[in-house]
Amino acid sequence: MLNFLQHLTFWDWLALGTLLLILEVFGAGGYLLWIGVAAAGVGIITYVIPALPWALQFVLFAVLSVLSAVLWWRRQRNAGKISDQPGLNDRGSELLGRQFALHEAISSGRGKIKAGDTLWLVSGPDLPVGSAVRVTGQNGVLLLVEPIK
């Protein structure tokens, strides 16, 4: 075993990196991706510096594995920043506080309003068609309304 370690070549590292990347394809959830990239990186370094001792190759592999995983983790953590358009995928939130006339009467707690060119399902107290209502909340695609007095 020691003989094998003392004669590691860049092909060995590239093979390990390829194997890890193939295993990643089968659903490792990203864990093997960065270790495989690190192994390929050590393979490239070993190609450039073929006389690199095997112990240093393993240290490089460990450092590159941790470094690449930490950098990716930090990038992913920062990717969840607050959007400059917070209501982009929440169309009903832009209607909160606005007033509308009922397009269909609220009967048994359900009715409809027309906002722009869209009919919205609303929930509130029973009211006749044309009554003025204010949007007070949202529950999925259902808008919560109250009558305007």
Short mmCIF file of C-alpha atoms in Angstrom, two decimals:
data_model
loop_
_atom_site.label_atom_id
_atom_site.label_comp_id
_atom_site.label_asym_id
_atom_site.label_seq_id
_atom_site.Cartn_x
_atom_site.Cartn_y
_atom_site.Cartn_z
CA MET A 1 0.00 0.00 0.00
CA LEU A 2 2.81 2.38 0.86
CA ASN A 3 4.35 1.66 -2.54
CA PHE A 4 1.11 2.69 -4.25
CA LEU A 5 0.91 5.92 -2.22
CA GLN A 6 4.50 6.83 -3.00
CA HIS A 7 3.84 6.53 -6.73
CA LEU A 8 0.54 8.41 -7.02
CA THR A 9 0.18 10.11 -10.39
CA PHE A 10 -2.19 12.74 -11.66
CA TRP A 11 -4.16 9.93 -13.34
CA ASP A 12 -4.99 8.47 -9.93
CA TRP A 13 -6.34 11.78 -8.69
CA LEU A 14 -8.29 12.42 -11.87
CA ALA A 15 -9.77 8.92 -11.66
CA LEU A 16 -10.77 9.52 -8.03
CA GLY A 17 -12.30 12.87 -8.95
CA THR A 18 -14.21 11.32 -11.84
CA LEU A 19 -15.46 8.49 -9.64
CA LEU A 20 -16.66 10.94 -6.98
CA LEU A 21 -18.42 13.10 -9.58
CA ILE A 22 -20.12 10.02 -11.05
CA LEU A 23 -21.28 9.00 -7.57
CA GLU A 24 -22.58 12.54 -7.07
CA VAL A 25 -24.79 12.13 -10.12
CA PHE A 26 -26.55 9.26 -8.35
CA GLY A 27 -27.82 11.58 -5.64
CA ALA A 28 -25.28 12.39 -2.97
CA GLY A 29 -26.88 15.81 -2.52
CA GLY A 30 -23.78 17.87 -3.27
CA TYR A 31 -21.50 16.24 -0.72
CA LEU A 32 -19.27 14.46 -3.22
CA LEU A 33 -19.24 17.27 -5.77
CA TRP A 34 -16.70 19.42 -3.95
CA ILE A 35 -14.57 16.48 -2.88
CA GLY A 36 -14.47 15.34 -6.52
CA VAL A 37 -13.51 18.84 -7.66
CA ALA A 38 -10.76 18.89 -5.02
CA ALA A 39 -9.43 15.52 -6.25
CA ALA A 40 -9.38 16.83 -9.82
CA GLY A 41 -7.58 19.95 -8.57
CA VAL A 42 -4.91 17.82 -6.89
CA GLY A 43 -4.63 15.87 -10.15
CA ILE A 44 -3.94 19.08 -12.04
CA ILE A 45 -1.39 20.22 -9.44
CA THR A 46 0.28 16.79 -9.58
CA TYR A 47 0.44 17.04 -13.37
CA VAL A 48 2.22 20.39 -13.08
CA ILE A 49 4.47 19.24 -10.20
CA PRO A 50 4.97 15.48 -10.66
CA ALA A 51 7.54 15.15 -7.85
CA LEU A 52 5.04 16.27 -5.19
CA PRO A 53 5.30 13.90 -2.17
CA TRP A 54 2.23 11.76 -1.53
CA ALA A 55 1.74 13.16 1.98
CA LEU A 56 1.59 16.69 0.60
CA GLN A 57 -0.86 15.52 -2.07
CA PHE A 58 -3.21 14.29 0.66
CA VAL A 59 -2.83 17.51 2.62
CA LEU A 60 -3.66 19.47 -0.55
CA PHE A 61 -6.65 17.22 -1.14
CA ALA A 62 -7.95 17.81 2.40
CA VAL A 63 -7.41 21.56 2.23
CA LEU A 64 -9.01 21.89 -1.21
CA SER A 65 -11.97 19.73 -0.13
CA VAL A 66 -12.69 21.84 2.93
CA LEU A 67 -12.00 25.12 1.15
CA SER A 68 -14.27 24.36 -1.80
CA ALA A 69 -17.08 23.10 0.47
CA VAL A 70 -16.87 26.15 2.75
CA LEU A 71 -16.80 28.58 -0.18
CA TRP A 72 -19.85 26.91 -1.73
CA TRP A 73 -21.65 26.89 1.63
CA ARG A 74 -21.01 30.62 2.06
CA ARG A 75 -22.20 31.33 -1.47
CA GLN A 76 -25.40 29.36 -0.93
CA ARG A 77 -26.04 31.06 2.40
CA ASN A 78 -25.69 34.48 0.77
CA ALA A 79 -27.93 33.47 -2.15
CA GLY A 80 -30.99 33.64 0.11
CA LYS A 81 -30.85 37.41 0.50
CA ILE A 82 -34.05 39.45 0.48
CA SER A 83 -35.26 40.28 -3.00
CA ASP A 84 -35.60 43.86 -4.21
CA GLN A 85 -39.08 42.77 -5.44
CA PRO A 86 -40.55 40.97 -2.41
CA GLY A 87 -44.07 40.63 -3.84
CA LEU A 88 -42.96 39.17 -7.16
CA ASN A 89 -44.34 35.68 -6.56
CA ASP A 90 -47.04 36.78 -4.13
CA ARG A 91 -49.50 38.65 -6.31
CA GLY A 92 -52.17 39.02 -3.65
CA SER A 93 -49.88 40.96 -1.31
CA GLU A 94 -50.04 44.01 -3.58
CA LEU A 95 -53.81 44.13 -3.02
CA LEU A 96 -53.61 44.43 0.78
CA GLY A 97 -55.30 47.58 2.01
CA ARG A 98 -56.89 48.39 -1.36
CA GLN A 99 -60.61 48.88 -1.85
CA PHE A 100 -62.77 47.12 -4.43
CA ALA A 101 -66.40 46.63 -5.33
CA LEU A 102 -67.69 43.06 -5.13
CA HIS A 103 -67.96 41.48 -8.56
CA GLU A 104 -69.97 38.57 -7.17
CA ALA A 105 -71.88 38.67 -3.89
CA ILE A 106 -70.29 37.11 -0.83
CA SER A 107 -72.57 34.23 0.05
CA SER A 108 -71.72 31.64 2.72
CA GLY A 109 -68.47 33.50 3.27
CA ARG A 110 -67.25 33.36 -0.37
CA GLY A 111 -67.45 35.83 -3.24
CA LYS A 112 -65.30 37.51 -5.91
CA ILE A 113 -63.73 40.88 -6.63
CA LYS A 114 -62.20 42.12 -9.85
CA ALA A 115 -58.72 43.60 -9.56
CA GLY A 116 -57.48 44.77 -12.93
CA ASP A 117 -58.31 41.96 -15.34
CA THR A 118 -58.28 39.23 -12.69
CA LEU A 119 -61.10 37.82 -10.60
CA TRP A 120 -60.05 36.99 -7.05
CA LEU A 121 -61.87 34.68 -4.67
CA VAL A 122 -62.63 36.50 -1.42
CA SER A 123 -63.76 35.50 2.02
CA GLY A 124 -65.70 37.72 4.38
CA PRO A 125 -69.15 38.50 5.74
CA ASP A 126 -72.10 38.06 3.38
CA LEU A 127 -72.52 41.19 1.22
CA PRO A 128 -74.42 42.00 -1.99
CA VAL A 129 -72.84 42.63 -5.42
CA GLY A 130 -71.26 46.09 -5.71
CA SER A 131 -70.55 46.48 -1.99
CA ALA A 132 -67.30 48.24 -1.20
CA VAL A 133 -64.75 46.02 0.55
CA ARG A 134 -61.17 46.42 1.71
CA VAL A 135 -58.61 43.59 1.39
CA THR A 136 -57.26 42.86 4.89
CA GLY A 137 -55.30 39.66 4.37
CA GLN A 138 -54.48 36.72 2.18
CA ASN A 139 -54.65 32.97 2.65
CA GLY A 140 -53.04 31.44 -0.44
CA VAL A 141 -55.20 32.52 -3.39
CA LEU A 142 -58.08 33.54 -1.12
CA LEU A 143 -58.24 37.23 -0.16
CA LEU A 144 -59.74 38.18 3.18
CA VAL A 145 -62.01 41.25 2.98
CA GLU A 146 -64.08 43.44 5.28
CA PRO A 147 -66.88 45.83 4.37
CA ILE A 148 -66.15 49.54 4.15
CA LYS A 149 -68.58 51.56 6.25
#
